mmCIF file of C-alpha atoms in Angstrom:
data_model
loop_
_atom_site.group_PDB
_atom_site.id
_atom_site.type_symbol
_atom_site.label_atom_id
_atom_site.label_comp_id
_atom_site.label_asym_id
_atom_site.label_seq_id
_atom_site.Cartn_x
_atom_site.Cartn_y
_atom_site.Cartn_z
ATOM 1 C CA MET A 1 -24.113 -26.806 -12.435
ATOM 2 C CA TYR A 2 -24.391 -30.385 -11.197
ATOM 3 C CA PRO A 3 -24.314 -30.323 -7.384
ATOM 4 C CA HIS A 4 -26.105 -33.612 -6.654
ATOM 5 C CA GLU A 5 -24.220 -36.861 -6.351
ATOM 6 C CA LEU A 6 -23.480 -39.081 -9.318
ATOM 7 C CA PHE A 7 -23.504 -42.401 -7.416
ATOM 8 C CA PHE A 8 -22.440 -43.848 -4.063
ATOM 9 C CA GLY A 9 -21.974 -40.389 -2.567
ATOM 10 C CA ILE A 10 -19.573 -39.286 -5.309
ATOM 11 C CA HIS A 11 -19.998 -35.728 -6.641
ATOM 12 C CA LEU A 12 -18.458 -34.079 -9.679
ATOM 13 C CA TYR A 13 -16.759 -31.647 -7.307
ATOM 14 C CA GLY A 14 -14.842 -34.526 -5.734
ATOM 15 C CA VAL A 15 -14.106 -36.011 -9.147
ATOM 16 C CA MET A 16 -12.567 -32.750 -10.361
ATOM 17 C CA ILE A 17 -10.537 -32.399 -7.169
ATOM 18 C CA ALA A 18 -9.201 -35.927 -7.706
ATOM 19 C CA ILE A 19 -8.350 -35.157 -11.335
ATOM 20 C CA GLY A 20 -6.569 -31.997 -10.209
ATOM 21 C CA VAL A 21 -4.456 -33.886 -7.658
ATOM 22 C CA LEU A 22 -3.564 -36.556 -10.233
ATOM 23 C CA ALA A 23 -2.640 -33.870 -12.763
ATOM 24 C CA CYS A 24 -0.472 -32.219 -10.118
ATOM 25 C CA PHE A 25 1.523 -35.399 -9.522
ATOM 26 C CA ALA A 26 1.698 -36.159 -13.253
ATOM 27 C CA VAL A 27 3.276 -32.757 -13.889
ATOM 28 C CA LEU A 28 5.643 -33.285 -10.963
ATOM 29 C CA PHE A 29 6.958 -36.581 -12.292
ATOM 30 C CA LEU A 30 6.981 -35.791 -16.022
ATOM 31 C CA VAL A 31 8.636 -32.395 -15.711
ATOM 32 C CA GLY A 32 10.881 -33.573 -12.873
ATOM 33 C CA LYS A 33 12.235 -36.392 -15.047
ATOM 34 C CA LYS A 34 12.633 -34.084 -18.025
ATOM 35 C CA LYS A 35 14.666 -31.725 -15.850
ATOM 36 C CA ALA A 36 16.740 -34.673 -14.593
ATOM 37 C CA PHE A 37 15.813 -34.449 -10.920
ATOM 38 C CA PHE A 38 17.325 -37.115 -8.711
ATOM 39 C CA PRO A 39 14.844 -40.041 -8.421
ATOM 40 C CA SER A 40 15.168 -39.997 -4.644
ATOM 41 C CA PHE A 41 14.355 -36.274 -4.615
ATOM 42 C CA LEU A 42 11.250 -36.878 -6.720
ATOM 43 C CA ASP A 43 10.171 -39.593 -4.279
ATOM 44 C CA PHE A 44 10.727 -37.248 -1.339
ATOM 45 C CA THR A 45 8.738 -34.513 -3.090
ATOM 46 C CA PHE A 46 5.912 -36.947 -3.881
ATOM 47 C CA TYR A 47 5.421 -38.148 -0.311
ATOM 48 C CA THR A 48 5.907 -34.693 1.155
ATOM 49 C CA ALA A 49 3.349 -33.315 -1.303
ATOM 50 C CA ILE A 50 0.797 -35.890 -0.145
ATOM 51 C CA ALA A 51 1.211 -34.714 3.448
ATOM 52 C CA SER A 52 1.128 -31.078 2.343
ATOM 53 C CA ILE A 53 -2.102 -31.560 0.375
ATOM 54 C CA ALA A 54 -3.769 -33.324 3.312
ATOM 55 C CA ILE A 55 -2.816 -30.556 5.759
ATOM 56 C CA GLY A 56 -3.637 -27.993 3.093
ATOM 57 C CA PHE A 57 -7.246 -29.195 2.975
ATOM 58 C CA PHE A 58 -7.456 -28.937 6.752
ATOM 59 C CA SER A 59 -5.907 -25.473 6.634
ATOM 60 C CA ALA A 60 -8.436 -24.425 3.994
ATOM 61 C CA THR A 61 -11.325 -25.357 6.291
ATOM 62 C CA LEU A 62 -9.591 -23.799 9.298
ATOM 63 C CA PHE A 63 -9.124 -20.461 7.550
ATOM 64 C CA GLN A 64 -12.761 -20.412 6.392
ATOM 65 C CA ALA A 65 -13.998 -21.298 9.868
ATOM 66 C CA THR A 66 -11.883 -18.462 11.279
ATOM 67 C CA TYR A 67 -13.326 -15.969 8.779
ATOM 68 C CA ASP A 68 -16.855 -17.130 9.621
ATOM 69 C CA TYR A 69 -16.180 -16.767 13.339
ATOM 70 C CA ILE A 70 -14.767 -13.252 12.923
ATOM 71 C CA GLN A 71 -17.860 -12.266 10.971
ATOM 72 C CA ASN A 72 -20.313 -13.947 13.338
ATOM 73 C CA PRO A 73 -18.824 -14.829 16.762
ATOM 74 C CA GLU A 74 -22.275 -15.626 18.144
ATOM 75 C CA GLY A 75 -22.534 -18.557 15.751
ATOM 76 C CA GLY A 76 -19.511 -20.262 17.294
ATOM 77 C CA PHE A 77 -16.447 -21.793 15.680
ATOM 78 C CA HIS A 78 -17.263 -24.646 13.295
ATOM 79 C CA LEU A 79 -15.067 -26.559 10.881
ATOM 80 C CA GLY A 80 -16.341 -28.059 7.666
ATOM 81 C CA ASN A 81 -18.565 -25.213 6.443
ATOM 82 C CA GLY A 82 -16.387 -24.385 3.453
ATOM 83 C CA PHE A 83 -12.904 -24.074 2.035
ATOM 84 C CA THR A 84 -10.667 -21.216 0.980
ATOM 85 C CA PHE A 85 -7.919 -21.927 -1.541
ATOM 86 C CA ILE A 86 -5.451 -19.370 -0.229
ATOM 87 C CA GLY A 87 -5.815 -20.772 3.285
ATOM 88 C CA GLY A 88 -5.079 -24.218 1.902
ATOM 89 C CA LEU A 89 -2.116 -22.895 -0.067
ATOM 90 C CA ILE A 90 -0.619 -21.314 3.048
ATOM 91 C CA GLY A 91 -1.033 -24.491 5.101
ATOM 92 C CA GLY A 92 0.251 -26.751 2.336
ATOM 93 C CA VAL A 93 3.323 -24.638 1.572
ATOM 94 C CA ALA A 94 4.138 -24.262 5.265
ATOM 95 C CA THR A 95 3.912 -28.044 5.733
ATOM 96 C CA PHE A 96 6.162 -28.720 2.750
ATOM 97 C CA LEU A 97 8.777 -26.222 3.919
ATOM 98 C CA ILE A 98 8.817 -27.589 7.464
ATOM 99 C CA ILE A 99 9.329 -31.163 6.242
ATOM 100 C CA TYR A 100 11.939 -30.045 3.726
ATOM 101 C CA PHE A 101 14.063 -28.132 6.238
ATOM 102 C CA ILE A 102 13.864 -30.990 8.725
ATOM 103 C CA SER A 103 14.979 -33.474 6.056
ATOM 104 C CA ARG A 104 17.232 -31.356 3.840
ATOM 105 C CA LYS A 105 20.491 -32.972 5.026
ATOM 106 C CA LYS A 106 19.170 -36.397 4.039
ATOM 107 C CA ILE A 107 17.930 -35.585 0.514
ATOM 108 C CA SER A 108 19.810 -35.102 -2.742
ATOM 109 C CA GLY A 109 17.900 -32.150 -4.201
ATOM 110 C CA THR A 110 17.488 -28.522 -3.237
ATOM 111 C CA LEU A 111 14.574 -26.189 -2.705
ATOM 112 C CA LEU A 112 15.971 -23.893 -5.388
ATOM 113 C CA GLU A 113 15.793 -26.816 -7.797
ATOM 114 C CA LEU A 114 12.176 -27.595 -6.971
ATOM 115 C CA LEU A 115 10.807 -24.062 -6.658
ATOM 116 C CA PRO A 116 10.382 -23.343 -10.402
ATOM 117 C CA LEU A 117 8.360 -26.546 -10.829
ATOM 118 C CA ALA A 118 6.016 -26.026 -7.869
ATOM 119 C CA PRO A 119 3.701 -23.389 -9.433
ATOM 120 C CA LEU A 120 3.070 -25.645 -12.430
ATOM 121 C CA CYS A 121 1.742 -28.317 -10.076
ATOM 122 C CA ILE A 122 -0.302 -25.788 -8.092
ATOM 123 C CA THR A 123 -1.952 -24.091 -11.068
ATOM 124 C CA ILE A 124 -3.017 -27.289 -12.849
ATOM 125 C CA ALA A 125 -4.552 -28.728 -9.669
ATOM 126 C CA HIS A 126 -6.265 -25.438 -8.827
ATOM 127 C CA ALA A 127 -7.708 -25.094 -12.342
ATOM 128 C CA PHE A 128 -9.488 -28.453 -12.141
ATOM 129 C CA GLY A 129 -10.609 -27.600 -8.618
ATOM 130 C CA ARG A 130 -12.307 -24.428 -9.869
ATOM 131 C CA ILE A 131 -14.198 -26.465 -12.459
ATOM 132 C CA GLY A 132 -15.311 -28.603 -9.534
ATOM 133 C CA CYS A 133 -16.586 -25.451 -7.823
ATOM 134 C CA ALA A 134 -18.699 -24.698 -10.898
ATOM 135 C CA PHE A 135 -20.253 -28.168 -10.710
ATOM 136 C CA ALA A 136 -20.837 -27.861 -6.957
ATOM 137 C CA GLY A 137 -22.410 -24.406 -7.230
ATOM 138 C CA CYS A 138 -20.043 -22.815 -4.705
ATOM 139 C CA CYS A 139 -17.814 -19.748 -5.084
ATOM 140 C CA TYR A 140 -20.411 -18.253 -7.437
ATOM 141 C CA GLY A 141 -20.508 -14.800 -8.984
ATOM 142 C CA LYS A 142 -22.875 -11.853 -8.790
ATOM 143 C CA ILE A 143 -26.265 -11.853 -10.474
ATOM 144 C CA THR A 144 -26.068 -10.774 -14.112
ATOM 145 C CA THR A 145 -28.292 -10.353 -17.167
ATOM 146 C CA SER A 146 -25.394 -11.072 -19.505
ATOM 147 C CA ALA A 147 -25.741 -13.801 -22.104
ATOM 148 C CA ILE A 148 -22.632 -15.389 -20.574
ATOM 149 C CA ALA A 149 -24.078 -16.545 -17.274
ATOM 150 C CA MET A 150 -24.545 -19.696 -15.219
ATOM 151 C CA TYR A 151 -27.420 -20.683 -12.954
ATOM 152 C CA ASN A 152 -26.285 -20.696 -9.328
ATOM 153 C CA ALA A 153 -27.977 -20.101 -5.978
ATOM 154 C CA GLY A 154 -31.371 -19.427 -7.541
ATOM 155 C CA ALA A 155 -30.269 -16.933 -10.194
ATOM 156 C CA MET A 156 -28.231 -16.410 -13.344
ATOM 157 C CA ARG A 157 -24.763 -15.351 -12.226
ATOM 158 C CA ILE A 158 -21.302 -14.456 -13.527
ATOM 159 C CA PRO A 159 -19.429 -17.772 -13.990
ATOM 160 C CA VAL A 160 -16.411 -16.631 -12.002
ATOM 161 C CA GLN A 161 -15.375 -20.233 -11.307
ATOM 162 C CA LEU A 162 -14.942 -20.928 -15.023
ATOM 163 C CA TYR A 163 -13.194 -17.607 -15.612
ATOM 164 C CA GLU A 164 -10.710 -18.482 -12.893
ATOM 165 C CA ALA A 165 -10.242 -22.005 -14.241
ATOM 166 C CA LEU A 166 -9.529 -20.587 -17.710
ATOM 167 C CA PHE A 167 -7.049 -18.100 -16.274
ATOM 168 C CA LEU A 168 -5.273 -20.868 -14.345
ATOM 169 C CA PHE A 169 -5.012 -23.126 -17.403
ATOM 170 C CA ILE A 170 -3.529 -20.235 -19.388
ATOM 171 C CA LEU A 171 -1.164 -19.382 -16.534
ATOM 172 C CA PHE A 172 -0.111 -23.045 -16.346
ATOM 173 C CA GLY A 173 0.670 -23.008 -20.065
ATOM 174 C CA ILE A 174 2.749 -19.851 -19.745
ATOM 175 C CA LEU A 175 4.659 -21.132 -16.707
ATOM 176 C CA ALA A 176 5.273 -24.511 -18.359
ATOM 177 C CA PHE A 177 6.632 -22.814 -21.491
ATOM 178 C CA LEU A 178 8.886 -20.535 -19.467
ATOM 179 C CA TYR A 179 10.274 -23.324 -17.311
ATOM 180 C CA ILE A 180 10.466 -26.253 -19.736
ATOM 181 C CA ARG A 181 11.375 -24.479 -22.961
ATOM 182 C CA LYS A 182 13.207 -21.396 -21.672
ATOM 183 C CA ASN A 183 14.595 -22.797 -18.397
ATOM 184 C CA TYR A 184 13.236 -19.693 -16.669
ATOM 185 C CA LYS A 185 13.774 -20.113 -12.931
ATOM 186 C CA TYR A 186 11.500 -17.344 -11.630
ATOM 187 C CA THR A 187 8.158 -19.030 -12.257
ATOM 188 C CA MET A 188 7.157 -18.862 -8.593
ATOM 189 C CA PRO A 189 7.346 -15.046 -8.444
ATOM 190 C CA VAL A 190 5.434 -14.901 -11.742
ATOM 191 C CA TYR A 191 2.738 -17.176 -10.308
ATOM 192 C CA LEU A 192 2.411 -15.249 -7.042
ATOM 193 C CA VAL A 193 2.126 -11.864 -8.749
ATOM 194 C CA ALA A 194 -0.126 -13.012 -11.607
ATOM 195 C CA TYR A 195 -2.542 -15.006 -9.469
ATOM 196 C CA GLY A 196 -2.527 -12.406 -6.699
ATOM 197 C CA ILE A 197 -3.568 -9.666 -9.128
ATOM 198 C CA PHE A 198 -6.183 -11.845 -10.833
ATOM 199 C CA ARG A 199 -7.665 -13.058 -7.566
ATOM 200 C CA PHE A 200 -7.892 -9.522 -6.181
ATOM 201 C CA ILE A 201 -9.836 -8.420 -9.278
ATOM 202 C CA ILE A 202 -12.114 -11.456 -9.610
ATOM 203 C CA GLU A 203 -13.222 -11.056 -5.984
ATOM 204 C CA PHE A 204 -15.190 -7.944 -7.010
ATOM 205 C CA PHE A 205 -17.369 -10.176 -9.182
ATOM 206 C CA ARG A 206 -18.024 -12.841 -6.523
ATOM 207 C CA GLY A 207 -21.536 -13.020 -5.122
ATOM 208 C CA ASP A 208 -21.086 -15.557 -2.325
ATOM 209 C CA ASP A 209 -20.289 -14.714 1.279
ATOM 210 C CA ARG A 210 -16.507 -14.945 1.726
ATOM 211 C CA GLY A 211 -16.252 -13.404 5.189
ATOM 212 C CA GLU A 212 -14.689 -10.154 6.307
ATOM 213 C CA LEU A 213 -11.163 -9.378 7.420
ATOM 214 C CA ILE A 214 -10.685 -5.624 7.350
ATOM 215 C CA SER A 215 -14.214 -4.325 7.962
ATOM 216 C CA THR A 216 -16.044 -4.397 4.602
ATOM 217 C CA ILE A 217 -13.236 -2.813 2.581
ATOM 218 C CA ILE A 218 -11.687 -5.998 1.220
ATOM 219 C CA SER A 219 -12.372 -9.693 1.526
ATOM 220 C CA PRO A 220 -9.910 -12.046 3.247
ATOM 221 C CA SER A 221 -8.857 -13.387 -0.156
ATOM 222 C CA GLN A 222 -8.090 -9.876 -1.379
ATOM 223 C CA PHE A 223 -5.912 -9.271 1.657
ATOM 224 C CA TRP A 224 -3.945 -12.449 0.974
ATOM 225 C CA SER A 225 -3.821 -11.561 -2.736
ATOM 226 C CA ILE A 226 -2.066 -8.290 -1.940
ATOM 227 C CA LEU A 227 0.357 -10.204 0.264
ATOM 228 C CA MET A 228 0.992 -12.716 -2.542
ATOM 229 C CA VAL A 229 1.963 -9.911 -4.918
ATOM 230 C CA VAL A 230 4.302 -8.350 -2.353
ATOM 231 C CA ILE A 231 5.902 -11.730 -1.561
ATOM 232 C CA GLY A 232 6.201 -12.521 -5.271
ATOM 233 C CA ILE A 233 8.091 -9.307 -5.985
ATOM 234 C CA ALA A 234 10.359 -9.771 -2.964
ATOM 235 C CA LEU A 235 10.948 -13.434 -3.840
ATOM 236 C CA PHE A 236 12.179 -12.494 -7.309
ATOM 237 C CA PHE A 237 15.030 -10.452 -5.855
ATOM 238 C CA VAL A 238 15.797 -13.062 -3.186
ATOM 239 C CA LEU A 239 16.008 -15.815 -5.805
ATOM 240 C CA ARG A 240 18.122 -13.671 -8.101
ATOM 241 C CA TYR A 241 20.570 -13.157 -5.247
ATOM 242 C CA PHE A 242 20.860 -16.898 -4.547
ATOM 243 C CA TYR A 243 21.070 -17.887 -8.226
ATOM 244 C CA ASN A 244 23.770 -15.297 -8.843
ATOM 245 C CA LYS A 245 25.619 -16.362 -5.704
ATOM 246 C CA LYS A 246 25.567 -20.097 -6.337
ATOM 247 C CA GLY A 247 25.565 -20.049 -10.116
ATOM 248 C CA PRO A 248 23.510 -22.039 -12.629
ATOM 249 C CA GLU A 249 24.513 -25.374 -11.126
ATOM 250 C CA VAL A 250 21.847 -25.043 -8.392
ATOM 251 C CA VAL A 251 19.264 -26.021 -10.960
ATOM 252 C CA ASN A 252 19.310 -29.487 -12.496
ATOM 253 C CA GLU A 253 22.649 -30.314 -10.922
ATOM 254 C CA LYS A 254 23.783 -33.884 -11.531
ATOM 255 C CA SER A 255 26.366 -35.914 -9.706
#
């Protein structure tokens, strides 16, 4: 753990977040070119992604502030006391979709074309972000006497941040193989179901305060994890309907 600043107010957490964002855009451009996306569509996706990431960060703080307020209304509503990835994901995806549907008549690509690539960008960025959490000492696990432990919050704890980062790197590799090598178009449902299940399980090993949503039964992240799995399963059938209806030309279509 390395929570203190390196120099000039820069922390390793911020460095890893920056690396994650750069990796996200690198995957977008490299895979997008390999799949022969229209250059103008890649440009649109790039600028829209910047806006989505910015609003996603705000959404992440907004969700966490809401959880904190629900748990302790007397403390008031305060932004900036933490982030929640799923809250950021919801805000970022919503922003991207809104901009896309407003602009869809002016762009050369389709959402069906972009959708299989999106989870590759998300998982690689998220993986580096979780390493940043390990450096910052946030999102820590429960106290443990296991030999595999990391010092956090005054005790030796389960390194859940690193476990999640490892899972995300593996998931990225699987999704990249499926999409790039096998041209598998259902990577988004795979991502939603796989990450939803993993996140639901890993929450049981978290030791930090993540707020409450449904009494003390499940954490807010577990609630959203269940929803991710349900949406992922439903999305598979929705995508299959559209791909079967429009045919294989909806992906990587060239003029």
